[in-house]
């Protein structure tokens, strides 16, 4: 499944010619295509694909609040609670801003709240919707406490005319810091060691493995290395967008929240696509394939053994029939044929079976209540019908208890009592 990850352009509402920087990926880690284009010309991720919008770091602010108990019961109430908690901290009217809580937010625990311009976000999403690229998830470019789930470290992004430094921390209380790129900003954030103004104290002897890496976009690599006094690691915007899309944040909350079922299906599809294509899951895919293959081989071996055992039992039954009754030349249904041959032998010897008339009459006579005599007796195919006898339920139950001891059962049928062979207790 393809995922289209795009940056929402900062500033005013996007127009028809506004270009969106994007990255197209199939595994969530490697961009198969990256460029910038107006909304109508963005690549289509497909029906099963997902569109993820990345909010730039300079379009967001972060606030730390503690939710009161019961604040998460209903979304409208939660929105009002956030407005009340943040009203005195914000420069703009809370009604003009969009709020989004961090994943797993709980009442009584300090949580981060992402804040951005509501009208700008709505206009950007509407422009993508009109172009046939509806957004399913909104993620921040940098978020507090991302750790391994999103971009963290020191990043220099922007343009050569307007570069700026982002210090994204890894702790749960670390909020991304955004500063114009300058020697002072590098020292303040800890990207370099403090030193002399000309080279910030970075000498060849000091450039060891203890210095933090600074990741820079291609456009600002030169200015970054000049201020650092050492090489910077090349890091593209598409890499940063994919890292942000892998994070747990989703700013599509409150009025921007999409259908839960659709989001769940797309999330499941995204997880499956990541597992199916991501290189870090290659060992897991091999392990799953080996397990499935082993199960299939085991099931086939077990089924073969069961078929062999069943065939051996059937061969044994046929052999017992042909050895006991050599006159049987063709075996069609061994149990039925054997029962037929045994009945024929019994008949030749003058014996009776439990299905004959005499045993049925004896069993019925011992089970019926005293004084109950039939007006007529019919016998056919091992079934005895005693006409003129109708037993109430209690007497019928008593008679069946007596008949069951001999392997028979009785039931009323068409004004008669039907006695035939049944299961022994």
Short mmCIF file of C-alpha atoms in Angstrom, two decimals:
data_model
loop_
_atom_site.label_atom_id
_atom_site.label_comp_id
_atom_site.label_asym_id
_atom_site.label_seq_id
_atom_site.Cartn_x
_atom_site.Cartn_y
_atom_site.Cartn_z
CA UNK A 1 0.00 0.00 0.00
CA UNK A 2 1.35 3.45 -0.95
CA UNK A 3 1.46 6.41 1.41
CA UNK A 4 1.66 10.00 0.23
CA UNK A 5 3.35 12.19 2.86
CA UNK A 6 3.23 15.91 2.12
CA UNK A 7 4.15 19.15 3.87
CA UNK A 8 1.42 21.73 4.36
CA UNK A 9 2.82 25.04 3.07
CA UNK A 10 3.12 27.59 5.90
CA UNK A 11 1.73 31.07 5.69
CA UNK A 12 -1.63 32.01 4.25
CA UNK A 13 -4.24 29.72 2.77
CA UNK A 14 -2.92 27.78 -0.26
CA UNK A 15 -3.97 28.88 -3.71
CA UNK A 16 -4.32 26.96 -7.00
CA UNK A 17 -0.62 27.38 -7.75
CA UNK A 18 0.65 26.58 -4.25
CA UNK A 19 3.07 23.67 -4.35
CA UNK A 20 3.19 20.91 -1.75
CA UNK A 21 6.48 19.17 -1.06
CA UNK A 22 5.77 15.44 -0.93
CA UNK A 23 7.27 11.96 -0.65
CA UNK A 24 5.65 8.76 -1.90
CA UNK A 25 6.52 5.54 -0.07
CA UNK A 26 5.42 1.91 -0.03
CA UNK A 27 7.16 0.80 3.18
CA UNK A 28 7.13 3.99 5.27
CA UNK A 29 10.93 4.21 5.35
CA UNK A 30 12.13 4.75 1.78
CA UNK A 31 10.76 7.36 -0.62
CA UNK A 32 10.09 5.91 -4.05
CA UNK A 33 9.38 9.40 -5.35
CA UNK A 34 9.76 12.91 -3.93
CA UNK A 35 9.16 16.32 -5.42
CA UNK A 36 6.83 19.29 -5.08
CA UNK A 37 3.67 19.97 -7.07
CA UNK A 38 0.32 21.80 -6.86
CA UNK A 39 -2.46 19.87 -5.16
CA UNK A 40 -4.16 18.64 -8.40
CA UNK A 41 -0.84 17.23 -9.67
CA UNK A 42 0.11 15.32 -6.53
CA UNK A 43 0.57 11.56 -7.12
CA UNK A 44 -2.37 9.32 -6.26
CA UNK A 45 -1.59 6.75 -3.54
CA UNK A 46 -4.47 4.54 -4.73
CA UNK A 47 -7.78 3.53 -3.20
CA UNK A 48 -6.10 1.60 -0.40
CA UNK A 49 -3.41 4.25 0.07
CA UNK A 50 -3.11 6.90 2.74
CA UNK A 51 -2.44 10.62 2.61
CA UNK A 52 -0.51 12.03 5.57
CA UNK A 53 -0.14 15.78 6.02
CA UNK A 54 2.87 17.13 7.92
CA UNK A 55 2.46 20.42 9.79
CA UNK A 56 5.75 22.42 9.66
CA UNK A 57 7.49 23.08 12.93
CA UNK A 58 7.09 26.86 12.62
CA UNK A 59 3.32 26.52 12.21
CA UNK A 60 2.96 24.83 15.62
CA UNK A 61 3.33 25.83 19.23
CA UNK A 62 3.37 23.50 22.23
CA UNK A 63 1.68 23.86 25.58
CA UNK A 64 1.87 21.65 28.67
CA UNK A 65 -1.39 21.18 30.58
CA UNK A 66 -2.94 18.79 33.09
CA UNK A 67 -6.43 17.64 32.16
CA UNK A 68 -9.02 17.58 34.96
CA UNK A 69 -10.83 14.36 35.77
CA UNK A 70 -13.62 13.55 33.32
CA UNK A 71 -12.31 15.91 30.64
CA UNK A 72 -11.96 13.15 28.07
CA UNK A 73 -15.56 11.97 28.17
CA UNK A 74 -16.80 13.96 25.16
CA UNK A 75 -14.89 15.80 22.42
CA UNK A 76 -16.92 19.07 22.57
CA UNK A 77 -16.43 19.29 26.31
CA UNK A 78 -12.72 18.53 25.97
CA UNK A 79 -12.33 21.33 23.45
CA UNK A 80 -13.95 23.77 25.89
CA UNK A 81 -11.70 22.53 28.70
CA UNK A 82 -8.58 23.13 26.59
CA UNK A 83 -9.75 26.61 25.68
CA UNK A 84 -10.16 27.42 29.37
CA UNK A 85 -6.75 26.01 30.31
CA UNK A 86 -4.85 27.76 27.52
CA UNK A 87 -6.72 31.06 27.25
CA UNK A 88 -4.23 33.06 29.30
CA UNK A 89 -1.16 31.49 27.64
CA UNK A 90 -2.10 32.18 24.01
CA UNK A 91 -1.66 35.40 22.08
CA UNK A 92 -4.55 34.66 19.72
CA UNK A 93 -8.20 34.02 20.42
CA UNK A 94 -8.62 30.29 21.29
CA UNK A 95 -11.57 30.14 18.86
CA UNK A 96 -9.14 30.82 16.01
CA UNK A 97 -6.80 27.97 16.99
CA UNK A 98 -6.84 24.21 16.60
CA UNK A 99 -5.81 21.99 19.53
CA UNK A 100 -4.57 18.40 19.47
CA UNK A 101 -3.67 16.23 22.44
CA UNK A 102 -0.69 13.93 22.52
CA UNK A 103 -1.35 10.18 22.08
CA UNK A 104 -2.54 8.39 25.19
CA UNK A 105 -3.46 11.57 27.06
CA UNK A 106 -5.09 10.88 30.44
CA UNK A 107 -6.74 13.14 33.00
CA UNK A 108 -4.59 14.07 35.97
CA UNK A 109 -1.31 13.64 34.05
CA UNK A 110 0.61 16.49 32.34
CA UNK A 111 0.18 16.22 28.58
CA UNK A 112 1.35 18.14 25.54
CA UNK A 113 -1.08 20.09 23.40
CA UNK A 114 -0.21 21.06 19.83
CA UNK A 115 -1.63 24.43 18.75
CA UNK A 116 -1.88 25.81 15.22
CA UNK A 117 -3.98 28.24 13.19
CA UNK A 118 -7.43 26.76 12.66
CA UNK A 119 -8.37 28.61 9.47
CA UNK A 120 -5.02 27.87 7.81
CA UNK A 121 -5.29 24.15 8.60
CA UNK A 122 -8.88 23.98 7.36
CA UNK A 123 -8.02 25.78 4.11
CA UNK A 124 -5.04 23.48 3.47
CA UNK A 125 -7.09 20.33 4.03
CA UNK A 126 -9.96 21.64 1.90
CA UNK A 127 -7.55 22.37 -0.97
CA UNK A 128 -6.28 18.79 -0.86
CA UNK A 129 -9.82 17.45 -0.58
CA UNK A 130 -10.89 19.43 -3.63
CA UNK A 131 -7.93 18.02 -5.56
CA UNK A 132 -8.95 14.44 -4.76
CA UNK A 133 -6.27 13.92 -2.10
CA UNK A 134 -8.22 13.79 1.19
CA UNK A 135 -5.97 13.64 4.23
CA UNK A 136 -6.43 10.73 6.63
CA UNK A 137 -3.79 11.71 9.19
CA UNK A 138 -2.09 14.93 10.28
CA UNK A 139 1.29 14.73 12.01
CA UNK A 140 3.71 17.35 13.35
CA UNK A 141 7.09 17.76 11.69
CA UNK A 142 8.69 17.58 15.14
CA UNK A 143 6.98 16.64 18.40
CA UNK A 144 7.99 16.57 22.08
CA UNK A 145 9.53 13.38 23.36
CA UNK A 146 9.58 11.60 20.01
CA UNK A 147 12.53 9.36 20.83
CA UNK A 148 12.81 6.62 18.22
CA UNK A 149 9.27 7.22 16.95
CA UNK A 150 10.05 10.42 15.05
CA UNK A 151 12.85 12.81 14.11
CA UNK A 152 15.08 13.86 17.00
CA UNK A 153 18.45 15.58 17.25
CA UNK A 154 19.75 18.77 15.65
CA UNK A 155 18.37 19.79 12.26
CA UNK A 156 19.14 22.76 10.04
CA UNK A 157 16.34 23.37 7.55
CA UNK A 158 14.95 26.18 5.46
CA UNK A 159 16.61 28.12 2.68
CA UNK A 160 20.11 29.66 2.37
CA UNK A 161 18.50 33.07 2.92
CA UNK A 162 16.49 31.92 5.96
CA UNK A 163 18.04 28.87 7.65
CA UNK A 164 16.95 27.89 11.12
CA UNK A 165 17.98 25.33 13.69
CA UNK A 166 15.64 22.79 15.27
CA UNK A 167 16.68 21.01 18.46
CA UNK A 168 14.31 18.06 18.88
CA UNK A 169 14.76 16.39 22.25
CA UNK A 170 14.18 12.74 23.11
CA UNK A 171 12.82 13.00 26.65
CA UNK A 172 9.08 13.14 27.43
CA UNK A 173 9.44 16.75 28.62
CA UNK A 174 11.62 17.95 25.74
CA UNK A 175 9.85 20.35 23.41
CA UNK A 176 11.35 21.13 19.96
CA UNK A 177 13.25 24.42 19.98
CA UNK A 178 13.31 26.54 16.81
CA UNK A 179 15.97 29.25 16.46
CA UNK A 180 17.45 31.19 13.54
CA UNK A 181 20.72 29.53 12.55
CA UNK A 182 23.61 31.38 14.16
CA UNK A 183 26.73 30.55 16.17
CA UNK A 184 24.91 31.61 19.32
CA UNK A 185 21.99 29.30 18.55
CA UNK A 186 24.37 26.38 17.99
CA UNK A 187 26.03 27.03 21.33
CA UNK A 188 22.75 27.59 23.16
CA UNK A 189 21.22 24.31 21.99
CA UNK A 190 24.39 22.31 22.64
CA UNK A 191 25.09 21.45 19.01
CA UNK A 192 28.67 22.73 19.48
CA UNK A 193 30.96 23.33 22.41
CA UNK A 194 31.30 26.88 23.65
CA UNK A 195 34.51 28.55 22.59
CA UNK A 196 35.96 31.47 20.73
CA UNK A 197 33.64 33.52 18.53
CA UNK A 198 35.51 32.78 15.33
CA UNK A 199 35.25 29.02 15.30
CA UNK A 200 33.17 28.34 18.44
CA UNK A 201 36.12 26.45 19.95
CA UNK A 202 35.83 23.54 17.53
CA UNK A 203 39.30 22.32 16.64
CA UNK A 204 40.54 19.21 14.98
CA UNK A 205 41.54 17.74 18.33
CA UNK A 206 38.08 18.36 19.77
CA UNK A 207 36.16 16.81 16.91
CA UNK A 208 35.69 13.36 18.41
CA UNK A 209 32.73 11.04 18.71
CA UNK A 210 31.27 12.96 21.64
CA UNK A 211 30.07 15.80 19.45
CA UNK A 212 26.42 15.53 18.42
CA UNK A 213 25.55 15.10 14.77
CA UNK A 214 23.89 18.01 13.02
CA UNK A 215 21.62 17.04 10.14
CA UNK A 216 21.20 19.59 7.37
CA UNK A 217 19.12 19.84 4.24
CA UNK A 218 21.09 20.06 0.97
CA UNK A 219 20.20 23.73 0.48
CA UNK A 220 21.70 24.78 3.82
CA UNK A 221 24.56 22.31 4.15
CA UNK A 222 27.24 24.82 3.20
CA UNK A 223 26.19 27.51 5.66
CA UNK A 224 25.76 24.89 8.37
CA UNK A 225 29.25 23.45 7.93
CA UNK A 226 30.76 26.93 7.87
CA UNK A 227 29.22 27.74 11.25
CA UNK A 228 29.91 24.32 12.73
CA UNK A 229 33.47 24.05 11.60
CA UNK A 230 32.90 20.37 10.81
CA UNK A 231 30.90 18.32 8.28
CA UNK A 232 27.14 18.04 8.67
CA UNK A 233 25.07 14.96 7.91
CA UNK A 234 22.93 15.30 4.83
CA UNK A 235 19.24 14.87 5.65
CA UNK A 236 16.48 15.56 3.14
CA UNK A 237 12.98 16.88 3.75
CA UNK A 238 11.49 13.60 2.46
CA UNK A 239 13.44 11.63 5.10
CA UNK A 240 12.14 13.97 7.78
CA UNK A 241 8.58 13.68 6.47
CA UNK A 242 8.67 9.87 6.51
CA UNK A 243 10.09 9.90 10.04
CA UNK A 244 7.29 12.23 11.16
CA UNK A 245 4.67 10.00 9.50
CA UNK A 246 5.95 7.01 11.49
CA UNK A 247 5.41 8.82 14.76
CA UNK A 248 2.42 8.23 17.03
CA UNK A 249 0.95 11.72 16.79
CA UNK A 250 -2.26 12.52 14.92
CA UNK A 251 -3.43 16.12 14.91
CA UNK A 252 -6.70 15.20 13.14
CA UNK A 253 -8.83 15.72 16.23
CA UNK A 254 -12.13 17.39 17.05
CA UNK A 255 -13.58 18.92 13.86
CA UNK A 256 -10.77 17.47 11.72
CA UNK A 257 -11.19 13.90 12.94
CA UNK A 258 -12.14 11.54 10.11
CA UNK A 259 -14.42 8.52 10.33
CA UNK A 260 -13.06 6.13 12.96
CA UNK A 261 -13.79 3.00 10.92
CA UNK A 262 -12.05 4.40 7.85
CA UNK A 263 -9.05 5.49 9.86
CA UNK A 264 -8.82 2.09 11.55
CA UNK A 265 -8.95 0.26 8.21
CA UNK A 266 -6.35 2.55 6.68
CA UNK A 267 -4.14 2.23 9.76
CA UNK A 268 -4.40 -1.56 9.58
CA UNK A 269 -3.57 -1.45 5.89
CA UNK A 270 -0.61 0.82 6.60
CA UNK A 271 0.70 -1.54 9.28
CA UNK A 272 0.31 -4.50 6.93
CA UNK A 273 2.05 -2.63 4.12
CA UNK A 274 4.92 -1.70 6.44
CA UNK A 275 5.30 -5.29 7.57
CA UNK A 276 5.16 -6.56 3.99
CA UNK A 277 7.73 -4.14 2.55
CA UNK A 278 9.83 -2.48 5.25
CA UNK A 279 13.44 -3.76 5.31
CA UNK A 280 13.58 -3.92 9.11
CA UNK A 281 10.77 -6.49 9.03
CA UNK A 282 12.57 -8.79 6.59
CA UNK A 283 13.59 -11.20 9.35
CA UNK A 284 10.02 -11.21 10.69
CA UNK A 285 8.64 -11.97 7.22
CA UNK A 286 11.07 -14.87 6.84
CA UNK A 287 10.15 -16.20 10.28
CA UNK A 288 6.44 -15.95 9.49
CA UNK A 289 6.96 -17.69 6.14
CA UNK A 290 8.93 -20.51 7.80
CA UNK A 291 6.21 -20.93 10.45
CA UNK A 292 3.46 -21.05 7.83
CA UNK A 293 5.44 -23.53 5.71
CA UNK A 294 6.10 -25.72 8.76
CA UNK A 295 2.42 -25.67 9.66
CA UNK A 296 1.40 -26.62 6.13
CA UNK A 297 3.92 -29.46 6.01
CA UNK A 298 2.83 -30.67 9.45
CA UNK A 299 -0.86 -30.54 8.55
CA UNK A 300 -0.28 -32.44 5.33
CA UNK A 301 1.78 -35.09 7.14
CA UNK A 302 -0.89 -35.44 9.83
CA UNK A 303 -3.65 -35.72 7.20
CA UNK A 304 -1.64 -38.37 5.33
CA UNK A 305 -1.23 -40.39 8.53
CA UNK A 306 -4.94 -40.13 9.28
CA UNK A 307 -5.82 -41.27 5.75
CA UNK A 308 -3.44 -44.20 6.07
CA UNK A 309 -4.95 -45.22 9.42
CA UNK A 310 -8.49 -44.96 8.06
CA UNK A 311 -7.57 -46.99 4.98
CA UNK A 312 -6.00 -49.66 7.22
CA UNK A 313 -9.18 -49.90 9.32
CA UNK A 314 -11.37 -50.15 6.24
CA UNK A 315 -9.10 -52.86 4.81
CA UNK A 316 -9.34 -54.74 8.11
CA UNK A 317 -13.14 -54.64 8.06
CA UNK A 318 -13.25 -55.87 4.45
CA UNK A 319 -10.78 -58.60 5.27
CA UNK A 320 -12.85 -59.75 8.26
CA UNK A 321 -15.97 -59.91 6.06
CA UNK A 322 -14.35 -61.89 3.24
CA UNK A 323 -12.57 -64.25 5.63
CA UNK A 324 -15.70 -64.92 7.70
CA UNK A 325 -17.99 -65.20 4.68
CA UNK A 326 -15.94 -66.41 1.71
CA UNK A 327 -19.04 -66.39 -0.52
CA UNK A 328 -19.01 -62.58 -0.49
CA UNK A 329 -16.95 -61.65 -3.51
CA UNK A 330 -17.61 -57.91 -3.83
CA UNK A 331 -17.47 -55.64 -0.78
CA UNK A 332 -19.63 -52.54 -1.11
CA UNK A 333 -20.65 -51.74 2.48
CA UNK A 334 -18.90 -54.16 4.81
CA UNK A 335 -20.95 -53.52 8.01
CA UNK A 336 -24.30 -53.85 6.19
CA UNK A 337 -23.19 -56.94 4.30
CA UNK A 338 -21.88 -58.57 7.46
CA UNK A 339 -25.15 -57.86 9.30
CA UNK A 340 -27.07 -59.38 6.41
CA UNK A 341 -24.90 -62.52 6.39
CA UNK A 342 -25.22 -62.94 10.16
CA UNK A 343 -29.01 -62.63 9.93
CA UNK A 344 -29.04 -65.25 7.17
CA UNK A 345 -27.01 -67.64 9.31
CA UNK A 346 -29.28 -67.08 12.27
CA UNK A 347 -32.30 -67.77 10.14
CA UNK A 348 -30.77 -70.99 8.84
CA UNK A 349 -30.00 -72.10 12.39
CA UNK A 350 -33.54 -71.34 13.56
CA UNK A 351 -32.46 -68.61 15.97
CA UNK A 352 -34.13 -65.29 16.54
CA UNK A 353 -32.72 -61.77 16.69
CA UNK A 354 -33.76 -58.77 18.73
CA UNK A 355 -35.64 -57.46 15.68
CA UNK A 356 -37.87 -60.54 15.35
CA UNK A 357 -41.49 -60.70 16.42
CA UNK A 358 -41.08 -62.91 19.49
CA UNK A 359 -38.48 -60.74 21.32
CA UNK A 360 -40.47 -57.60 20.48
CA UNK A 361 -43.70 -59.13 21.89
CA UNK A 362 -41.90 -60.31 25.03
CA UNK A 363 -40.38 -56.91 25.68
CA UNK A 364 -43.68 -55.10 25.05
CA UNK A 365 -45.58 -57.48 27.34
CA UNK A 366 -43.14 -56.82 30.18
CA UNK A 367 -43.21 -53.04 29.75
CA UNK A 368 -46.93 -52.28 29.25
CA UNK A 369 -49.13 -51.49 32.24
CA UNK A 370 -51.27 -54.35 33.48
CA UNK A 371 -54.59 -54.76 31.70
CA UNK A 372 -53.55 -52.87 28.57
CA UNK A 373 -54.22 -55.19 25.62
CA UNK A 374 -53.94 -54.27 21.93
CA UNK A 375 -56.84 -54.67 19.55
CA UNK A 376 -54.52 -55.58 16.67
CA UNK A 377 -50.86 -56.46 16.19
CA UNK A 378 -48.81 -55.51 13.09
CA UNK A 379 -45.20 -56.51 12.51
CA UNK A 380 -42.97 -55.48 9.64
CA UNK A 381 -39.22 -54.91 9.22
CA UNK A 382 -38.35 -55.17 12.89
CA UNK A 383 -41.16 -52.80 14.02
CA UNK A 384 -44.12 -53.88 16.17
CA UNK A 385 -47.35 -51.82 16.13
CA UNK A 386 -49.83 -52.41 18.94
CA UNK A 387 -53.10 -50.83 17.87
CA UNK A 388 -55.68 -49.70 20.37
CA UNK A 389 -53.13 -48.76 23.02
CA UNK A 390 -52.61 -45.07 23.88
CA UNK A 391 -50.47 -44.35 26.93
CA UNK A 392 -50.41 -41.05 28.82
CA UNK A 393 -46.97 -39.38 29.10
CA UNK A 394 -46.17 -40.76 32.56
CA UNK A 395 -47.03 -44.35 31.65
CA UNK A 396 -45.16 -44.00 28.32
CA UNK A 397 -42.06 -42.80 30.19
CA UNK A 398 -42.28 -45.77 32.58
CA UNK A 399 -42.69 -48.19 29.67
CA UNK A 400 -39.69 -46.73 27.87
CA UNK A 401 -37.56 -47.12 30.98
CA UNK A 402 -38.39 -50.85 31.03
CA UNK A 403 -37.93 -51.25 27.28
CA UNK A 404 -34.56 -49.44 27.33
CA UNK A 405 -33.11 -52.17 29.54
CA UNK A 406 -33.70 -54.65 26.70
CA UNK A 407 -32.61 -52.24 23.97
CA UNK A 408 -36.05 -51.19 22.74
CA UNK A 409 -38.09 -48.00 22.69
CA UNK A 410 -41.78 -47.14 22.25
CA UNK A 411 -43.53 -44.14 20.71
CA UNK A 412 -47.16 -43.32 19.83
CA UNK A 413 -47.91 -43.28 16.10
CA UNK A 414 -51.27 -43.01 14.30
CA UNK A 415 -53.33 -44.29 17.27
CA UNK A 416 -50.94 -47.20 17.88
CA UNK A 417 -47.91 -47.86 20.03
CA UNK A 418 -44.78 -48.42 17.92
CA UNK A 419 -42.14 -50.65 19.52
CA UNK A 420 -38.77 -51.07 17.83
CA UNK A 421 -35.15 -51.60 18.58
CA UNK A 422 -33.36 -48.60 20.10
CA UNK A 423 -30.07 -47.70 21.75
CA UNK A 424 -29.16 -49.57 24.90
CA UNK A 425 -28.48 -47.43 27.99
#
